[in-house]
Amino acid sequence: MLYVTGDTHGDLDFQKILDWTEATKPNKDKDYLIILGDFGYVWENKRDNYEKEKLDFISCLPFTTLFIDGNHENHSRLNAMRVVNFMGGKAHKVYDSIYHLMRGQVYNICNKSIFTFGGASSIDKHLRIEGVSWWKEEEFNYIEAETAYENLNKVNWEVDYVITHSAPFSIKDRLYGNNNIYAPSATERLLEAILRNIKFKRWYFGHYHKDIKLDNFTVMYNRVERMRVNGSSLF
């Protein structure tokens, strides 16, 4: 089965996954958990003992861990990892049973087609240090955008699920209403363009630290849920 949850930010928000694992008892051979960006365990500029211990622990959990990148990732390291063929698309193999789902790919997992596009803009980047706590690759480049369009063309712009970290800017506006003080980021604009053309059953995204269902869009943070088409059981 396919499950999904919001940002984990390393240890900061990982407890929800441990609680869900204890309650649900997933199956390593059958179940996949998708994290909607800001995985956070690939952060330092080289793998240290802390990272290895954490990834080793996560790899032993009774499911396969999949994540898209958010803005709070070490994008330089992620992009340098070995690219493998995974479920019909390209992915970075981070560790045993841990895969980074790359931008612009279409996967077939549990007989469901899934389009992925990570990335977002950090509103606090002026407080961060480039190459240490912020990476310019947090937002897309045009090769990634071209890859997305090429792969969507192959499936006639129709998938079961869309998985992103940001939301299209029109959906972000619905989340915040009159309280939205942030201009659309480049990634939100690209996703808006994709939204105008793509057919999908449900679109999941993270980043905004909310748990809300808006029609066939679901933003997630604290919850872990089985992925569903109509979302009728969600909050």
Short mmCIF file of C-alpha atoms in Angstrom, two decimals:
data_model
loop_
_atom_site.label_atom_id
_atom_site.label_comp_id
_atom_site.label_asym_id
_atom_site.label_seq_id
_atom_site.Cartn_x
_atom_site.Cartn_y
_atom_site.Cartn_z
CA MET A 1 0.00 0.00 0.00
CA LEU A 2 0.96 3.63 -0.45
CA TYR A 3 1.11 5.96 2.53
CA VAL A 4 2.00 9.63 2.69
CA THR A 5 3.03 12.16 5.31
CA GLY A 6 4.36 15.69 5.57
CA ASP A 7 7.80 17.10 6.23
CA THR A 8 10.01 15.35 8.76
CA HIS A 9 12.94 17.81 9.11
CA GLY A 10 15.18 15.04 10.36
CA ASP A 11 14.42 14.06 13.96
CA LEU A 12 12.31 17.17 14.53
CA ASP A 13 9.12 15.71 13.05
CA PHE A 14 9.94 12.02 12.63
CA GLN A 15 8.12 10.78 15.73
CA LYS A 16 4.80 10.79 13.85
CA ILE A 17 6.21 8.06 11.59
CA LEU A 18 7.33 5.94 14.54
CA ASP A 19 3.89 6.31 16.16
CA TRP A 20 2.18 5.37 12.88
CA THR A 21 4.50 2.37 12.45
CA GLU A 22 3.63 1.09 15.89
CA ALA A 23 -0.10 1.55 15.32
CA THR A 24 -0.31 0.30 11.72
CA LYS A 25 2.30 -2.49 11.58
CA PRO A 26 3.20 -1.98 7.89
CA ASN A 27 4.75 -4.71 5.73
CA LYS A 28 8.27 -4.23 4.38
CA ASP A 29 7.52 -6.16 1.20
CA LYS A 30 4.29 -4.38 0.34
CA ASP A 31 4.17 -0.90 1.86
CA TYR A 32 5.70 2.41 0.82
CA LEU A 33 5.72 5.67 2.76
CA ILE A 34 6.20 8.90 0.81
CA ILE A 35 7.51 11.95 2.69
CA LEU A 36 6.44 15.22 1.06
CA GLY A 37 9.82 16.96 1.22
CA ASP A 38 12.13 18.32 3.92
CA PHE A 39 13.28 14.79 4.74
CA GLY A 40 16.22 16.43 6.47
CA TYR A 41 18.52 13.48 7.08
CA VAL A 42 20.88 14.38 4.23
CA TRP A 43 22.09 17.71 5.54
CA GLU A 44 25.80 17.92 6.27
CA ASN A 45 28.27 18.17 3.39
CA LYS A 46 29.47 14.62 3.97
CA ARG A 47 28.00 11.56 5.62
CA ASP A 48 28.89 11.53 9.29
CA ASN A 49 28.22 8.91 11.96
CA TYR A 50 24.98 10.57 13.03
CA GLU A 51 23.56 10.49 9.51
CA LYS A 52 24.67 6.91 8.93
CA GLU A 53 23.08 5.75 12.20
CA LYS A 54 19.80 7.49 11.38
CA LEU A 55 19.62 6.19 7.81
CA ASP A 56 20.53 2.71 9.02
CA PHE A 57 17.67 2.87 11.52
CA ILE A 58 15.15 4.15 8.95
CA SER A 59 16.18 1.48 6.46
CA CYS A 60 15.24 -1.17 9.02
CA LEU A 61 11.69 0.13 9.47
CA PRO A 62 8.98 -2.18 8.04
CA PHE A 63 8.31 -0.21 4.84
CA THR A 64 10.24 1.38 1.99
CA THR A 65 10.88 5.09 2.57
CA LEU A 66 10.45 7.41 -0.39
CA PHE A 67 10.81 11.17 -0.29
CA ILE A 68 10.79 14.15 -2.58
CA ASP A 69 13.12 17.02 -1.82
CA GLY A 70 11.90 20.11 -0.08
CA ASN A 71 13.75 23.36 0.39
CA HIS A 72 15.49 22.23 3.56
CA GLU A 73 17.76 19.60 2.07
CA ASN A 74 21.42 19.43 1.05
CA HIS A 75 20.62 19.54 -2.66
CA SER A 76 24.26 19.35 -3.70
CA ARG A 77 24.65 15.98 -2.03
CA LEU A 78 21.29 14.65 -3.19
CA ASN A 79 22.02 15.58 -6.79
CA ALA A 80 25.42 13.86 -6.62
CA MET A 81 23.99 10.52 -5.50
CA ARG A 82 23.79 7.50 -7.76
CA VAL A 83 20.77 7.57 -10.07
CA VAL A 84 18.95 4.25 -10.37
CA ASN A 85 15.94 2.98 -12.28
CA PHE A 86 13.09 2.75 -9.81
CA MET A 87 9.46 1.86 -10.47
CA GLY A 88 9.49 3.21 -14.01
CA GLY A 89 11.35 6.44 -13.24
CA LYS A 90 14.71 7.72 -12.06
CA ALA A 91 15.57 8.02 -8.38
CA HIS A 92 18.54 8.61 -6.13
CA LYS A 93 19.28 5.62 -3.92
CA VAL A 94 20.10 7.24 -0.58
CA TYR A 95 20.41 4.05 1.47
CA ASP A 96 18.93 0.56 1.57
CA SER A 97 15.13 0.96 1.26
CA ILE A 98 15.43 4.77 1.12
CA TYR A 99 14.98 6.55 -2.23
CA HIS A 100 14.82 10.18 -3.28
CA LEU A 101 12.10 10.57 -5.93
CA MET A 102 13.52 13.03 -8.42
CA ARG A 103 11.88 16.07 -9.97
CA GLY A 104 9.80 15.57 -13.08
CA GLN A 105 9.55 11.78 -12.89
CA VAL A 106 6.54 9.51 -13.30
CA TYR A 107 6.60 6.30 -11.26
CA ASN A 108 4.32 3.27 -11.13
CA ILE A 109 4.07 2.17 -7.51
CA CYS A 110 1.41 -0.25 -6.27
CA ASN A 111 -0.20 0.00 -9.72
CA LYS A 112 -0.64 3.77 -9.33
CA SER A 113 1.00 6.38 -11.56
CA ILE A 114 2.70 9.13 -9.56
CA PHE A 115 4.21 12.37 -10.86
CA THR A 116 6.78 13.97 -8.55
CA PHE A 117 8.30 17.42 -8.40
CA GLY A 118 10.14 18.52 -5.27
CA GLY A 119 11.57 21.88 -4.33
CA ALA A 120 10.39 25.12 -2.81
CA SER A 121 11.60 28.58 -1.87
CA SER A 122 12.91 29.21 1.66
CA ILE A 123 11.37 32.38 3.06
CA ASP A 124 14.18 32.48 5.64
CA LYS A 125 17.09 32.09 3.20
CA HIS A 126 18.37 35.55 4.12
CA LEU A 127 19.16 34.06 7.55
CA ARG A 128 20.98 31.03 6.13
CA ILE A 129 24.44 30.39 4.66
CA GLU A 130 24.72 29.17 1.08
CA GLY A 131 26.29 25.73 0.88
CA VAL A 132 25.89 25.20 4.63
CA SER A 133 22.21 25.68 5.50
CA TRP A 134 20.75 26.78 2.16
CA TRP A 135 21.24 25.64 -1.42
CA LYS A 136 20.17 27.54 -4.53
CA GLU A 137 19.05 24.22 -6.07
CA GLU A 138 16.05 24.33 -3.74
CA GLU A 139 14.15 25.72 -6.74
CA PHE A 140 13.94 23.99 -10.11
CA ASN A 141 16.21 24.42 -13.09
CA TYR A 142 15.02 24.30 -16.69
CA ILE A 143 16.42 20.81 -17.33
CA GLU A 144 14.17 19.54 -14.52
CA ALA A 145 11.22 21.41 -15.98
CA GLU A 146 11.90 19.94 -19.43
CA THR A 147 12.16 16.47 -17.89
CA ALA A 148 8.76 16.97 -16.25
CA TYR A 149 7.12 18.00 -19.51
CA GLU A 150 8.75 15.16 -21.44
CA ASN A 151 7.62 12.53 -18.94
CA LEU A 152 4.11 13.95 -18.69
CA ASN A 153 3.85 13.91 -22.46
CA LYS A 154 4.62 10.19 -22.36
CA VAL A 155 1.56 9.56 -20.17
CA ASN A 156 -0.64 12.07 -21.99
CA TRP A 157 -0.60 14.35 -18.94
CA GLU A 158 -2.70 11.97 -16.87
CA VAL A 159 -1.65 10.32 -13.58
CA ASP A 160 -3.27 9.01 -10.44
CA TYR A 161 -1.31 11.14 -7.97
CA VAL A 162 0.79 14.29 -8.01
CA ILE A 163 3.37 14.57 -5.23
CA THR A 164 5.05 17.94 -4.63
CA HIS A 165 6.56 19.97 -1.80
CA SER A 166 5.21 23.34 -2.90
CA ALA A 167 1.69 23.90 -4.18
CA PRO A 168 0.54 25.72 -7.29
CA PHE A 169 0.23 29.37 -6.27
CA SER A 170 -3.56 29.41 -6.73
CA ILE A 171 -3.84 26.58 -4.18
CA LYS A 172 -1.46 28.34 -1.80
CA ASP A 173 -3.71 31.38 -2.02
CA ARG A 174 -6.65 29.23 -0.97
CA LEU A 175 -4.66 27.99 2.03
CA TYR A 176 -3.84 31.47 3.28
CA GLY A 177 -6.64 33.63 1.92
CA ASN A 178 -6.16 37.29 2.77
CA ASN A 179 -3.27 36.39 5.07
CA ASN A 180 -1.00 35.34 2.17
CA ILE A 181 1.78 37.93 2.17
CA TYR A 182 4.25 35.97 0.03
CA ALA A 183 4.61 36.39 -3.71
CA PRO A 184 4.53 33.15 -5.73
CA SER A 185 7.91 31.43 -5.94
CA ALA A 186 9.32 30.16 -9.24
CA THR A 187 8.38 26.60 -8.26
CA GLU A 188 4.82 27.58 -7.35
CA ARG A 189 4.49 29.27 -10.75
CA LEU A 190 5.77 26.19 -12.58
CA LEU A 191 3.34 23.97 -10.67
CA GLU A 192 0.54 26.34 -11.57
CA ALA A 193 1.40 25.90 -15.25
CA ILE A 194 1.41 22.12 -14.81
CA LEU A 195 -1.94 22.28 -12.99
CA ARG A 196 -3.55 23.89 -16.04
CA ASN A 197 -2.76 20.85 -18.18
CA ILE A 198 -2.54 17.77 -15.99
CA LYS A 199 -5.33 15.33 -15.13
CA PHE A 200 -5.02 13.69 -11.72
CA LYS A 201 -7.08 12.13 -8.98
CA ARG A 202 -5.33 13.63 -5.94
CA TRP A 203 -2.47 16.06 -5.42
CA TYR A 204 -0.49 15.85 -2.15
CA PHE A 205 1.97 18.49 -0.95
CA GLY A 206 3.80 19.54 2.21
CA HIS A 207 5.88 22.65 2.99
CA TYR A 208 3.18 24.82 4.57
CA HIS A 209 2.94 22.97 7.91
CA LYS A 210 -0.80 22.41 7.68
CA ASP A 211 -3.18 19.44 7.51
CA ILE A 212 -6.03 20.48 5.21
CA LYS A 213 -8.02 18.94 2.37
CA LEU A 214 -9.09 21.26 -0.45
CA ASP A 215 -11.16 19.41 -3.04
CA ASN A 216 -8.68 16.97 -4.64
CA PHE A 217 -5.65 18.66 -3.03
CA THR A 218 -4.29 17.59 0.34
CA VAL A 219 -1.59 19.44 2.28
CA MET A 220 -0.03 17.33 5.02
CA TYR A 221 2.24 17.90 7.97
CA ASN A 222 1.49 16.00 11.17
CA ARG A 223 -0.62 13.17 9.78
CA VAL A 224 0.31 9.87 8.14
CA GLU A 225 -2.41 8.58 5.84
CA ARG A 226 -3.04 5.87 3.32
CA MET A 227 -3.15 7.48 -0.12
CA ARG A 228 -6.70 7.57 -1.45
CA VAL A 229 -8.28 8.85 -4.61
CA ASN A 230 -11.31 10.62 -3.19
CA GLY A 231 -9.86 11.47 0.20
CA SER A 232 -13.24 10.89 1.83
CA SER A 233 -11.69 9.63 5.06
CA LEU A 234 -9.22 12.49 5.45
CA PHE A 235 -9.75 14.92 8.31
#
